[in-house]
Coordinates of C-alpha atoms in Angstrom, one line a residue:
X1 CA 3.6 18.4 -18.8
X2 CA 6.9 19.1 -19.8
X3 CA 9.5 16.5 -20.0
X4 CA 10.5 16.5 -16.4
X5 CA 8.0 18.9 -15.2
X6 CA 6.6 17.9 -12.0
X7 CA 3.4 19.4 -10.9
X8 CA 4.4 19.8 -7.2
X9 CA 6.6 22.9 -7.9
X10 CA 9.1 21.5 -5.2
X11 CA 6.1 21.8 -2.5
X12 CA 7.8 20.0 0.1
X13 CA 10.0 22.8 0.4
X14 CA 7.9 25.9 -0.2
X15 CA 4.2 25.5 -0.6
X16 CA 2.3 27.9 -2.5
X17 CA 1.0 31.0 0.1
X18 CA -2.2 32.3 0.5
X19 CA -1.4 35.6 1.0
X20 CA -0.2 36.6 -2.2
X21 CA -3.3 34.9 -3.4
X22 CA -5.1 37.4 -1.3
X23 CA -3.4 40.5 -2.0
X24 CA -4.1 39.8 -5.5
X25 CA -7.7 39.5 -5.2
X26 CA -7.9 42.6 -3.1
X27 CA -6.4 44.8 -5.7
X28 CA -8.2 43.1 -8.3
X29 CA -11.8 43.6 -6.6
X30 CA -10.7 47.1 -6.3
X31 CA -10.2 47.6 -10.1
X32 CA -13.5 46.1 -10.9
X33 CA -15.5 48.2 -8.4
X34 CA -13.5 51.3 -9.4
X35 CA -14.4 50.7 -13.3
X36 CA -17.8 50.0 -12.5
X37 CA -19.1 52.3 -9.4
X38 CA -16.5 55.4 -9.0
X39 CA -16.3 58.0 -11.6
X40 CA -12.9 59.2 -10.0
X41 CA -11.1 55.8 -10.8
X42 CA -7.9 56.5 -12.5
X43 CA -8.1 55.3 -16.4
X44 CA -5.3 54.9 -18.8
X45 CA -1.6 54.0 -17.5
X46 CA -2.6 54.5 -13.9
X47 CA -5.2 51.6 -14.3
X48 CA -2.7 49.5 -16.1
X49 CA -0.3 49.8 -13.3
X50 CA -2.8 48.6 -10.8
X51 CA -3.3 45.8 -13.1
X52 CA 0.6 45.0 -13.0
X53 CA 0.2 45.4 -9.2
X54 CA -2.3 42.6 -9.1
X55 CA -0.7 40.6 -11.4
X56 CA 2.9 40.6 -9.8
X57 CA 2.3 38.7 -6.4
X58 CA 0.2 35.5 -8.3
X59 CA 2.3 35.8 -11.9
X60 CA 5.6 36.5 -11.3
X61 CA 6.1 32.9 -9.2
X62 CA 5.0 31.4 -12.1
X63 CA 7.0 33.2 -14.7
X64 CA 10.0 32.9 -12.8
X65 CA 9.3 29.1 -12.7
X66 CA 8.7 28.7 -16.4
X67 CA 12.1 30.6 -17.0
X68 CA 13.7 28.0 -14.1
X69 CA 12.1 25.2 -16.0
X70 CA 13.7 26.2 -19.0
X71 CA 17.2 27.2 -17.8
X72 CA 17.5 23.9 -15.8
X73 CA 15.8 21.4 -17.8
X74 CA 15.3 22.8 -21.3
X75 CA 11.4 22.4 -20.8
X76 CA 9.5 24.8 -22.7
X77 CA 6.5 22.8 -23.1
X78 CA 5.3 23.0 -19.5
X79 CA 2.2 24.3 -17.4
X80 CA 4.0 27.3 -16.1
X81 CA 5.1 28.4 -19.6
X82 CA 1.8 27.4 -21.1
X83 CA 0.0 30.1 -18.3
X84 CA 2.6 32.7 -18.8
X85 CA 1.9 32.8 -22.6
X86 CA -1.6 33.2 -22.0
X87 CA -1.5 35.6 -19.5
X88 CA 1.0 37.8 -21.4
X89 CA -1.3 37.5 -24.7
X90 CA -4.1 38.6 -22.6
X91 CA -2.4 41.5 -21.5
X92 CA -1.1 42.1 -25.1
X93 CA -5.0 42.2 -26.3
X94 CA -5.9 44.4 -23.6
X95 CA -7.9 41.8 -21.5
X96 CA -5.8 42.6 -18.3
X97 CA -8.6 41.4 -15.9
X98 CA -8.7 38.2 -17.2
X99 CA -4.6 38.0 -17.2
X100 CA -5.0 38.8 -13.9
X101 CA -7.9 36.2 -13.1
X102 CA -5.7 33.4 -14.8
X103 CA -2.8 33.7 -12.6
X104 CA -5.0 34.5 -9.4
X105 CA -7.3 31.1 -10.1
X106 CA -4.3 29.2 -11.3
X107 CA -2.8 30.0 -7.8
X108 CA -5.8 29.3 -5.9
X109 CA -6.1 26.0 -7.7
X110 CA -2.4 25.3 -6.7
X111 CA -2.8 26.1 -3.1
X112 CA -6.2 23.5 -2.7
X113 CA -4.4 21.0 -4.6
X114 CA -1.2 21.2 -2.3
X115 CA -3.7 21.2 0.7
X116 CA -5.2 18.0 -0.9
X117 CA -1.8 16.2 -1.3
X118 CA -0.3 17.3 1.9
X119 CA -3.3 15.9 3.6
X120 CA -2.7 12.7 2.1
X121 CA 1.1 12.6 2.6
X122 CA 0.0 13.4 6.2
X123 CA -2.6 10.4 6.7
X124 CA 0.1 8.0 5.4
X125 CA 3.0 9.3 7.8
X126 CA 0.5 9.2 10.6
X127 CA -0.3 5.7 9.8
X128 CA 2.8 4.3 8.8
X129 CA 5.3 6.5 11.4
X130 CA 3.9 5.2 14.9
X131 CA 7.0 4.9 17.2
X132 CA 7.8 6.9 20.0
X133 CA 10.6 9.4 20.0
X134 CA 12.2 8.8 23.3
X135 CA 12.5 5.0 25.3
X136 CA 13.0 4.0 28.6
X137 CA 16.4 2.5 29.5
X138 CA 17.0 0.1 32.5
X139 CA 19.9 0.6 34.6
X140 CA 21.1 -0.5 38.1
X141 CA 19.9 2.7 39.7
X142 CA 16.3 3.1 37.8
X143 CA 15.4 3.7 34.4
X144 CA 16.6 6.7 32.1
X145 CA 14.8 8.5 29.3
X146 CA 16.8 8.6 26.0
X147 CA 16.5 9.2 22.7
X148 CA 14.9 5.7 20.8
X149 CA 18.0 6.2 17.8
X150 CA 20.3 5.8 20.7
X151 CA 19.2 2.8 22.2
X152 CA 21.9 -0.1 21.2
X153 CA 21.4 -3.8 21.1
X154 CA 21.7 -5.9 24.0
X155 CA 20.0 -2.6 26.1
X156 CA 17.0 -3.3 28.4
X157 CA 13.9 -1.1 27.8
X158 CA 10.7 -0.6 29.7
X159 CA 7.6 0.3 28.3
X160 CA 4.5 1.5 30.0
X161 CA 0.9 1.1 29.0
X162 CA -0.3 3.0 26.8
X163 CA 3.4 3.7 25.1
X164 CA 4.5 2.7 21.9
X165 CA 7.2 0.1 21.2
X166 CA 9.8 1.7 19.5
X167 CA 12.6 -0.8 18.6
X168 CA 12.1 -4.4 17.7
X169 CA 13.5 -7.0 20.8
X170 CA 12.4 -9.6 22.8
X171 CA 10.1 -9.9 25.9
X172 CA 11.9 -10.4 29.3
X173 CA 8.5 -9.9 31.5
X174 CA 6.7 -13.0 31.9
X175 CA 3.4 -12.0 29.9
X176 CA 2.6 -9.1 27.6
X177 CA -0.7 -7.5 26.4
X178 CA -0.5 -5.7 23.2
X179 CA -2.2 -3.7 20.8
X180 CA -0.8 -4.6 17.0
X181 CA -3.3 -2.3 15.2
X182 CA -0.7 -0.2 14.0
X183 CA 1.5 -3.3 12.4
X184 CA -1.7 -5.8 11.4
X185 CA -4.7 -3.3 11.3
X186 CA -6.7 -5.5 13.7
X187 CA -7.8 -3.5 16.9
X188 CA -8.0 -7.1 18.9
X189 CA -5.4 -7.4 21.7
X190 CA -3.3 -10.4 21.6
X191 CA -1.0 -11.9 24.2
X192 CA 2.6 -12.8 24.1
X193 CA 4.7 -14.9 26.4
X194 CA 8.5 -14.5 27.8
X195 CA 10.6 -15.0 24.8
X196 CA 8.4 -13.6 22.6
X197 CA 9.7 -11.5 19.6
X198 CA 8.2 -7.7 20.0
X199 CA 7.9 -5.2 17.1
X200 CA 8.5 -2.0 17.3
X201 CA 5.0 -0.1 16.4
X202 CA 3.3 -2.6 19.2
X203 CA 1.1 -0.4 22.2
X204 CA 1.7 -1.9 25.6
X205 CA -1.5 -2.3 27.6
X206 CA -2.4 -3.5 31.0
X207 CA 0.9 -3.6 32.8
X208 CA 4.5 -2.3 32.2
X209 CA 6.9 -4.8 30.1
X210 CA 10.6 -5.2 30.1
X211 CA 12.3 -5.8 26.8
X212 CA 15.8 -6.6 25.2
X213 CA 16.7 -4.8 21.9
X214 CA 17.3 -7.5 19.2
X215 CA 17.6 -4.6 16.3
X216 CA 18.8 -1.2 15.7
X217 CA 16.4 1.2 15.5
X218 CA 17.0 2.1 11.9
X219 CA 16.7 -1.7 11.2
X220 CA 13.7 -2.3 13.1
X221 CA 10.6 -4.1 11.3
X222 CA 8.4 -0.6 11.5
X223 CA 11.9 1.4 10.2
X224 CA 11.9 -1.1 7.3
X225 CA 8.1 -0.4 6.9
X226 CA 8.5 3.5 6.5
X227 CA 11.8 3.6 4.4
X228 CA 9.7 0.9 1.7
X229 CA 6.9 3.4 2.0
X230 CA 9.2 6.5 1.1
X231 CA 10.8 4.6 -1.6
X232 CA 7.3 3.4 -3.0
X233 CA 6.5 6.3 -5.1
X234 CA 9.6 6.0 -7.3
X235 CA 7.9 2.8 -8.5
X236 CA 5.5 4.3 -11.0
X237 CA 2.2 2.0 -12.3
X238 CA 1.9 1.9 -16.3
X239 CA -1.1 4.1 -16.2
X240 CA 0.7 6.9 -14.3
X241 CA 3.6 6.4 -16.9
X242 CA 1.3 6.4 -19.7
X243 CA -0.1 9.7 -18.4
X244 CA 3.5 11.2 -18.2
X245 CA 4.2 9.9 -21.4
X246 CA 1.1 11.2 -23.2
X247 CA 1.6 14.5 -21.5
X248 CA 5.2 14.9 -23.0
X249 CA 3.7 14.6 -26.6
X250 CA 0.2 16.3 -25.8
X251 CA 1.4 19.6 -24.5
X252 CA 4.0 20.5 -27.7
X253 CA 0.8 19.3 -29.9
X254 CA -1.3 21.7 -27.8
X255 CA 1.0 24.7 -28.4
X256 CA 1.4 23.8 -32.1
X257 CA -2.8 23.8 -32.6
X258 CA -3.1 27.5 -30.7
X259 CA -0.7 28.7 -33.0
X260 CA -2.7 27.6 -35.9
X261 CA -5.8 28.9 -34.2
X262 CA -3.8 32.2 -34.9
X263 CA -2.0 31.6 -38.2
X264 CA -5.1 29.4 -40.3
X265 CA -7.6 32.1 -40.2
X266 CA -4.8 35.0 -41.3
X267 CA -3.5 32.5 -44.1
X268 CA -7.4 31.9 -45.2
X269 CA -8.0 35.7 -45.0
X270 CA -5.1 36.2 -47.8
X271 CA -6.7 33.9 -50.0
X272 CA -10.1 35.1 -49.8
X273 CA -10.9 38.6 -49.8
X274 CA -14.6 38.2 -48.0
X275 CA -13.2 36.8 -44.7
X276 CA -12.4 39.7 -42.1
X277 CA -9.6 38.6 -39.9
X278 CA -9.1 40.1 -36.5
X279 CA -5.9 39.3 -35.0
X280 CA -7.1 40.2 -31.3
X281 CA -10.2 37.6 -32.0
X282 CA -8.3 34.7 -33.1
X283 CA -5.4 35.4 -30.6
X284 CA -8.3 35.4 -27.7
X285 CA -9.5 32.0 -29.0
X286 CA -6.0 30.5 -29.3
X287 CA -5.1 31.6 -25.5
X288 CA -8.6 30.2 -24.2
X289 CA -7.7 26.7 -26.2
X290 CA -4.1 27.2 -24.7
X291 CA -5.4 27.3 -21.1
X292 CA -8.3 24.6 -21.3
X293 CA -6.2 21.8 -23.3
X294 CA -3.3 22.2 -20.0
X295 CA -3.2 18.4 -18.6
X296 CA -2.5 19.2 -15.2
X297 CA -5.9 17.7 -14.1
X298 CA -4.4 14.3 -15.3
X299 CA -0.6 14.7 -14.0
X300 CA -2.1 15.6 -10.9
X301 CA -5.0 13.5 -9.8
X302 CA -3.3 10.3 -11.8
X303 CA -0.4 10.0 -9.4
X304 CA -2.7 11.5 -6.4
X305 CA -5.1 8.5 -7.0
X306 CA -2.4 5.7 -6.8
X307 CA -0.8 7.5 -3.4
X308 CA -4.1 7.6 -2.1
X309 CA -4.7 4.0 -2.9
X310 CA -1.5 3.2 -1.3
X311 CA -2.3 5.1 2.1
X312 CA -5.7 3.3 1.9
X313 CA -3.6 -0.1 1.9
X314 CA -1.9 1.0 4.8
X315 CA -5.1 1.6 6.7
X316 CA -5.9 -2.3 6.3
X317 CA -2.5 -3.6 7.6
X318 CA -1.1 -3.8 3.8
X319 CA 2.4 -2.1 2.5
X320 CA 2.8 -1.9 -1.0
X321 CA 6.3 -1.1 -1.9
X322 CA 5.3 1.0 -4.8
X323 CA 2.4 2.1 -6.5
X324 CA 3.1 0.0 -9.6
X325 CA 2.4 -3.5 -7.5
X326 CA -0.8 -1.7 -6.5
X327 CA -2.0 -1.8 -9.9
X328 CA -0.6 -4.9 -10.9
X329 CA -2.7 -6.7 -8.2
X330 CA -5.6 -6.2 -9.9
X331 CA -4.8 -7.9 -13.1
X332 CA -3.9 -10.7 -11.2
X333 CA -6.0 -14.5 -12.7
X334 CA -4.2 -16.6 -10.3
X335 CA -3.2 -17.1 -6.6
X336 CA -0.6 -19.4 -5.0
X337 CA -0.8 -19.9 -1.3
X338 CA 1.7 -21.9 0.9
X339 CA 0.1 -24.1 3.5
X340 CA 1.7 -23.7 7.0
X341 CA 1.7 -20.2 8.1
X342 CA -0.5 -18.8 5.5
X343 CA -3.5 -20.6 5.6
X344 CA -3.2 -22.2 8.9
X345 CA -1.9 -21.0 12.1
X346 CA 1.4 -23.1 11.8
X347 CA 0.5 -25.0 15.2
X348 CA -0.8 -28.5 15.3
X349 CA -4.0 -29.5 17.5
X350 CA -5.5 -33.1 18.5
X351 CA -7.8 -34.1 16.1
X352 CA -9.0 -37.7 17.0
X353 CA -7.7 -40.2 19.3
X354 CA -7.8 -43.9 17.9
X355 CA -7.3 -47.1 20.8
X356 CA -7.3 -50.2 20.6
X357 CA -7.8 -52.3 24.2
X358 CA -6.7 -49.0 26.3
X359 CA -9.0 -45.9 27.0
X360 CA -8.2 -42.6 25.2
X361 CA -7.7 -40.9 28.6
X362 CA -5.3 -43.5 29.3
X363 CA -3.5 -43.4 26.0
X364 CA -3.3 -39.6 26.1
X365 CA -1.9 -39.8 30.1
X366 CA 1.2 -41.8 29.0
X367 CA 1.9 -40.3 25.5
X368 CA 1.7 -36.6 27.4
X369 CA 4.1 -37.8 30.2
X370 CA 6.6 -38.9 27.7
X371 CA 6.0 -36.0 25.2
X372 CA 6.7 -33.5 28.5
X373 CA 10.4 -34.0 27.8
X374 CA 9.9 -32.7 24.1
X375 CA 10.1 -29.6 22.4
X376 CA 8.5 -31.0 19.1
X377 CA 5.4 -29.0 17.5
X378 CA 3.3 -32.3 17.5
X379 CA 4.5 -32.9 21.7
X380 CA 3.4 -29.4 22.5
X381 CA 0.1 -29.5 20.9
X382 CA -0.7 -32.9 22.8
X383 CA 0.5 -31.1 26.2
X384 CA -2.2 -28.4 25.2
X385 CA -4.6 -31.1 25.1
X386 CA -4.1 -32.8 28.3
X387 CA -3.9 -31.6 31.9
X388 CA -0.9 -32.1 34.1
X389 CA -2.9 -34.1 36.6
X390 CA -3.7 -36.6 33.8
X391 CA -0.1 -37.6 33.3
X392 CA 0.9 -41.0 33.6
X393 CA 3.9 -42.2 36.0
X394 CA 7.0 -42.9 33.6
X395 CA 10.7 -43.0 34.1
X396 CA 13.7 -43.3 31.5
X397 CA 13.1 -41.4 29.1
X398 CA 15.4 -41.1 25.9
X399 CA 15.2 -39.9 22.6
X400 CA 15.2 -41.6 19.3
X401 CA 16.4 -39.0 17.0
X402 CA 14.0 -38.2 14.5
X403 CA 11.6 -40.8 15.5
X404 CA 10.2 -40.2 19.1
X405 CA 11.2 -41.4 22.2
X406 CA 11.2 -44.6 24.8
X407 CA 10.1 -44.7 28.4
X408 CA 9.1 -47.3 31.0
X409 CA 5.9 -47.2 32.7
X410 CA 5.2 -47.5 36.4
X411 CA 3.9 -51.0 35.8
X412 CA 7.4 -51.5 34.4
X413 CA 6.3 -52.1 30.6
X414 CA 8.3 -50.6 27.9
X415 CA 6.3 -47.6 25.9
X416 CA 7.4 -46.3 22.6
X417 CA 5.8 -42.8 21.8
X418 CA 6.7 -41.2 17.9
X419 CA 6.1 -42.0 14.3
X420 CA 4.8 -44.7 12.6
X421 CA 8.1 -45.1 11.1
X422 CA 9.6 -45.7 14.7
X423 CA 7.0 -48.5 14.9
X424 CA 7.8 -50.0 12.0
X425 CA 11.5 -49.7 13.0
X426 CA 11.0 -51.7 16.1
X427 CA 9.2 -54.6 14.0
X428 CA 5.7 -53.6 15.6
X429 CA 2.5 -54.0 13.3
X430 CA 0.3 -51.0 13.4
X431 CA -3.4 -52.5 13.3
X432 CA -5.5 -51.1 10.2
X433 CA -7.5 -49.4 12.6
X434 CA -4.6 -47.1 14.4
X435 CA -3.3 -46.4 11.2
X436 CA -2.7 -42.7 10.5
X437 CA -3.1 -43.1 6.8
X438 CA -0.6 -40.5 6.0
X439 CA -1.7 -37.9 8.6
X440 CA 0.4 -36.1 11.2
X441 CA 0.5 -38.6 13.9
X442 CA 1.9 -39.9 17.3
X443 CA 1.3 -43.4 18.1
X444 CA 1.6 -45.4 21.7
X445 CA 2.9 -48.8 21.9
X446 CA 2.8 -50.6 25.4
X447 CA 4.8 -53.8 25.9
X448 CA 5.2 -54.2 22.1
X449 CA 1.8 -53.7 21.3
X450 CA 0.7 -50.6 19.4
X451 CA -2.0 -49.4 21.2
X452 CA -3.2 -45.7 20.4
X453 CA -2.8 -43.4 17.6
X454 CA -3.5 -39.7 18.3
X455 CA -4.2 -37.6 15.0
X456 CA -2.7 -34.2 14.7
X457 CA -3.6 -31.4 12.1
X458 CA -2.4 -28.1 11.6
X459 CA -5.2 -25.5 12.7
X460 CA -6.8 -23.7 9.6
X461 CA -7.0 -19.9 10.2
X462 CA -10.6 -18.6 10.7
X463 CA -10.1 -16.1 7.6
X464 CA -9.0 -18.7 5.2
X465 CA -12.2 -20.0 3.9
X466 CA -13.6 -16.8 3.7
X467 CA -10.5 -15.6 1.4
X468 CA -11.0 -18.6 -0.8
X469 CA -14.5 -17.5 -1.7
X470 CA -14.4 -14.1 -1.7
X471 CA -11.1 -14.4 -4.4
X472 CA -13.7 -16.6 -6.2
X473 CA -16.5 -14.0 -6.3
X474 CA -13.9 -11.8 -7.7
X475 CA -13.3 -14.2 -10.5
X476 CA -10.2 -15.4 -9.7
X477 CA -10.7 -19.2 -10.3
X478 CA -7.3 -20.4 -10.5
X479 CA -6.6 -20.9 -6.5
X480 CA -3.4 -23.3 -5.5
X481 CA -2.2 -24.2 -2.5
X482 CA 1.7 -25.4 -2.6
X483 CA 3.3 -27.3 0.2
X484 CA 6.6 -29.3 1.9
X485 CA 3.7 -31.3 4.1
X486 CA 2.4 -34.7 3.4
X487 CA 0.5 -34.8 0.0
X488 CA -2.6 -36.2 2.2
X489 CA -2.0 -33.6 4.7
X490 CA -2.4 -30.7 1.8
X491 CA -5.2 -32.3 0.3
X492 CA -7.3 -32.5 3.2
X493 CA -6.6 -29.1 4.3
X494 CA -7.4 -27.7 1.1
X495 CA -10.8 -29.5 0.6
X496 CA -11.7 -28.0 4.0
X497 CA -10.8 -24.6 2.7
X498 CA -12.3 -25.1 -0.9
X499 CA -9.3 -25.6 -3.1
X500 CA -9.2 -27.9 -5.7
X501 CA -5.5 -27.7 -6.8
X502 CA -3.4 -28.6 -4.0
X503 CA 0.3 -30.1 -4.1
X504 CA 2.6 -31.6 -1.5
X505 CA 6.2 -32.8 -0.6
X506 CA 7.3 -29.9 -2.8
X507 CA 10.8 -28.5 -2.2
X508 CA 11.3 -25.1 -3.3
X509 CA 12.4 -25.8 -6.7
X510 CA 9.2 -27.7 -7.3
X511 CA 7.3 -24.5 -6.2
X512 CA 9.3 -22.4 -8.5
X513 CA 8.9 -25.1 -11.3
X514 CA 4.8 -25.4 -10.2
X515 CA 4.5 -21.1 -10.5
X516 CA 6.4 -20.9 -13.8
X517 CA 3.9 -23.2 -15.4
X518 CA 1.0 -21.0 -14.3
X519 CA 2.7 -17.9 -15.3
X520 CA 2.8 -19.0 -18.8
X521 CA -1.1 -18.3 -19.0
X522 CA -1.8 -16.5 -15.6
X523 CA -0.6 -13.8 -13.8
X524 CA 0.2 -14.8 -10.5
X525 CA 0.3 -13.6 -6.8
X526 CA 2.1 -15.9 -4.8
X527 CA 1.1 -15.6 -0.6
X528 CA 4.1 -17.3 1.8
X529 CA 5.7 -17.0 4.8
X530 CA 8.9 -19.0 5.3
X531 CA 12.4 -18.4 4.2
X532 CA 12.0 -21.0 1.7
X533 CA 8.9 -18.8 0.2
X534 CA 11.4 -16.1 -0.9
X535 CA 12.9 -17.2 -4.4
X536 CA 9.1 -18.0 -5.5
X537 CA 8.0 -14.9 -4.5
X538 CA 10.5 -13.0 -6.3
X539 CA 9.9 -14.8 -9.5
X540 CA 6.0 -14.5 -9.2
X541 CA 3.8 -11.5 -11.0
X542 CA 3.4 -10.0 -7.1
X543 CA 4.8 -11.7 -3.8
X544 CA 3.0 -11.2 -1.0
X545 CA 4.8 -12.1 2.6
X546 CA 2.8 -12.7 5.9
X547 CA 5.0 -9.9 7.3
X548 CA 4.0 -10.9 11.1
X549 CA 5.4 -14.3 10.9
X550 CA 7.7 -14.2 7.6
X551 CA 11.3 -14.7 7.9
X552 CA 13.3 -11.0 7.1
X553 CA 14.7 -12.3 3.4
X554 CA 10.6 -13.6 2.5
X555 CA 10.0 -9.7 3.4
X556 CA 12.7 -8.0 1.2
X557 CA 11.9 -10.4 -1.6
X558 CA 7.8 -9.5 -1.3
X559 CA 6.4 -6.9 -3.3
X560 CA 3.2 -6.4 -1.1
X561 CA 3.9 -7.1 2.8
X562 CA 1.1 -8.1 4.7
X563 CA 1.6 -6.4 8.3
X564 CA 0.5 -9.2 10.3
X565 CA -0.6 -13.0 9.4
X566 CA -4.0 -12.6 8.0
X567 CA -4.6 -14.2 4.4
X568 CA -7.8 -12.2 4.1
X569 CA -5.8 -9.0 3.6
X570 CA -5.1 -10.2 -0.1
X571 CA -9.0 -9.9 -0.6
X572 CA -9.1 -6.3 0.6
X573 CA -5.8 -5.5 -1.6
X574 CA -7.0 -6.8 -4.6
X575 CA -10.4 -4.7 -3.8
X576 CA -8.7 -1.6 -2.8
X577 CA -6.4 -2.2 -6.0
X578 CA -9.8 -2.5 -8.3
X579 CA -11.4 0.7 -6.7
X580 CA -8.3 2.9 -7.3
X581 CA -8.1 1.8 -10.8
X582 CA -11.7 2.8 -11.2
X583 CA -11.0 6.1 -9.8
X584 CA -7.6 6.7 -12.3
X585 CA -10.1 5.9 -14.9
X586 CA -13.0 8.3 -13.9
X587 CA -10.6 10.8 -14.0
X588 CA -9.1 10.3 -17.2
X589 CA -12.5 10.3 -18.9
X590 CA -14.0 13.4 -16.9
X591 CA -10.9 15.6 -17.7
X592 CA -10.5 14.7 -21.0
X593 CA -14.1 14.9 -22.1
X594 CA -14.6 18.2 -20.6
X595 CA -11.8 19.5 -21.7
X596 CA -12.6 18.5 -25.3
X597 CA -16.2 19.9 -25.0
X598 CA -14.7 23.4 -23.8
X599 CA -11.8 23.4 -26.6
X600 CA -14.5 22.9 -29.2
X601 CA -16.6 25.9 -27.6
X602 CA -13.6 27.9 -27.8
X603 CA -12.9 27.5 -31.2
X604 CA -16.9 28.1 -32.0
X605 CA -16.2 31.6 -29.9
X606 CA -18.5 30.8 -27.0
X607 CA -15.6 30.4 -24.3
X608 CA -13.6 33.5 -22.6
X609 CA -10.6 32.8 -20.8
X610 CA -12.0 33.5 -17.7
X611 CA -14.6 30.1 -18.3
X612 CA -11.4 28.5 -19.4
X613 CA -9.3 29.2 -16.5
X614 CA -12.4 28.4 -14.4
X615 CA -12.8 25.2 -16.3
X616 CA -9.4 24.2 -16.0
X617 CA -8.9 24.9 -12.1
X618 CA -12.4 23.2 -11.9
X619 CA -11.7 20.0 -13.5
X620 CA -8.6 19.6 -12.0
X621 CA -10.1 20.4 -8.6
X622 CA -12.8 17.8 -8.9
X623 CA -10.3 15.5 -10.1
X624 CA -8.0 15.9 -7.1
X625 CA -11.2 15.3 -4.3
X626 CA -12.2 12.2 -6.7
X627 CA -9.0 11.0 -6.0
X628 CA -9.2 11.2 -2.3
X629 CA -11.5 8.9 -2.3
X630 CA -9.3 6.1 -2.5
X631 CA -7.3 7.2 0.8
X632 CA -10.8 6.9 2.6
X633 CA -12.1 3.8 0.8
X634 CA -13.0 0.9 3.1
X635 CA -12.4 -2.8 2.0
X636 CA -15.0 -5.8 3.1
X637 CA -14.0 -6.4 6.5
X638 CA -13.7 -10.2 7.3
X639 CA -17.1 -11.3 9.2

């Protein structure tokens, strides 16, 4: 509409009330009934007084706002001014019924639109803000219920089953069973062990847990999500900005055309004596033209559609830091993935045991016994793969920094457990049959002879292959994996998932150069989780962070945060983005097409002011209802 006029009309502070609409409607119905059925009904100036009484409850707020917009913002070309001129003009040509009906239907439309917008806001806030307002602080004499925002870092809190965690913390209890659906969008319960990070928004199941607060209330993961959600509406998508620019140009043009509808026939009547000019007829047509040409259907429905689309992404465990990123995602032609923690779990598992002159059980028994004294992820994977009863007796365990461990077996033989580099450093030859061939591995040497190799690999997430398949179905052919891991490991992982372009042994600078190269021809989305992914995430067209495991810097750098660690959410985000854009286009075509048709009918004399306002309000409401479809859209789930 006007240069800075918002269709919200400050609804956050003062909503359109139904009471004045009802008062106006009752008076108008009495007037119409009196004119047709009661002979004693007053005529002349008394009837005009009744029309003014019917007009005031719905008309005065619009007239006042038109004046305020003109006074404060110097905005004349806005919807309120348009409606005010149309209503005053209708009174001027003795179309009082239509003047009241114009404002009545306009305010009714505003009321219904308010309800729709507030429903979307309520649904989104309900999805996002799931924190409990109070917490149980553990004291020496028991627990004390305090406001959640008064809890401090270092406080010990108790969370009972069914209660939501309000602040980020670390688990003090031995174990916890949590419902993370508010953060990840997944309803599956997850187990946590002592010392694990517990995020605000988690729901405790089974038994009470104790946590120690690690972040203030306002800095918790959930608080940041809420803050980003609130700030998101400030980042307008290109389509929405285009519609608002269009409205700023379109509205004064419409005023000019309406003026021409009145003046052009009058000028023609001066030139042609055969043409009879009736001012009231042409003014009426101009008023109809003004009302139906109002662009409010577009100015309301387009931002509402994007807001609804962001509500849908929240339901799916995705946070967009602005509607412009929701629109941008549908344009992506290339998706670049980090490997570890993004497409893989980031946790090793034993894939194969190669042996020479020793059984795999015996080899694993020696390796596990030695690795029990290491915190390395590979060591932990081997310990998970074996039972404590299978461990051999070893002693004199020593660490060789960056390579492995040495020990003495029960038989007095020297044991070496570590990397292939460690074996070479000790002057031992690794037989071809035991060579790890560039794969992640732990080797065992007994008495100066290499006896076994345990091949390990990072576990591929169960959703990774489906993610790649669905992206290819979307027409995104350029799918790339960039990793700092060994090239052989990266290639093997990529082959299993279905990615043809995979590059390993990359430093952060290498990743940035690779993405820069892709961005020359494609619109690139980068999906990652680590601190080293933050720079490349910032430079990409769209940066997507795995919020469940990403560093704070990565989450801050990202445009989209996946509230969990499921890569399939990328697929769902693109699907929601495309659906939202489709609804926006539907609303634009429908609103402009319908209004153009009624404009033509108005100029031909076939459309009344009542039909114009019904069409304007009707088109707006239908566009709003269509926009709400974006809120309840369900993307294809992972099977």
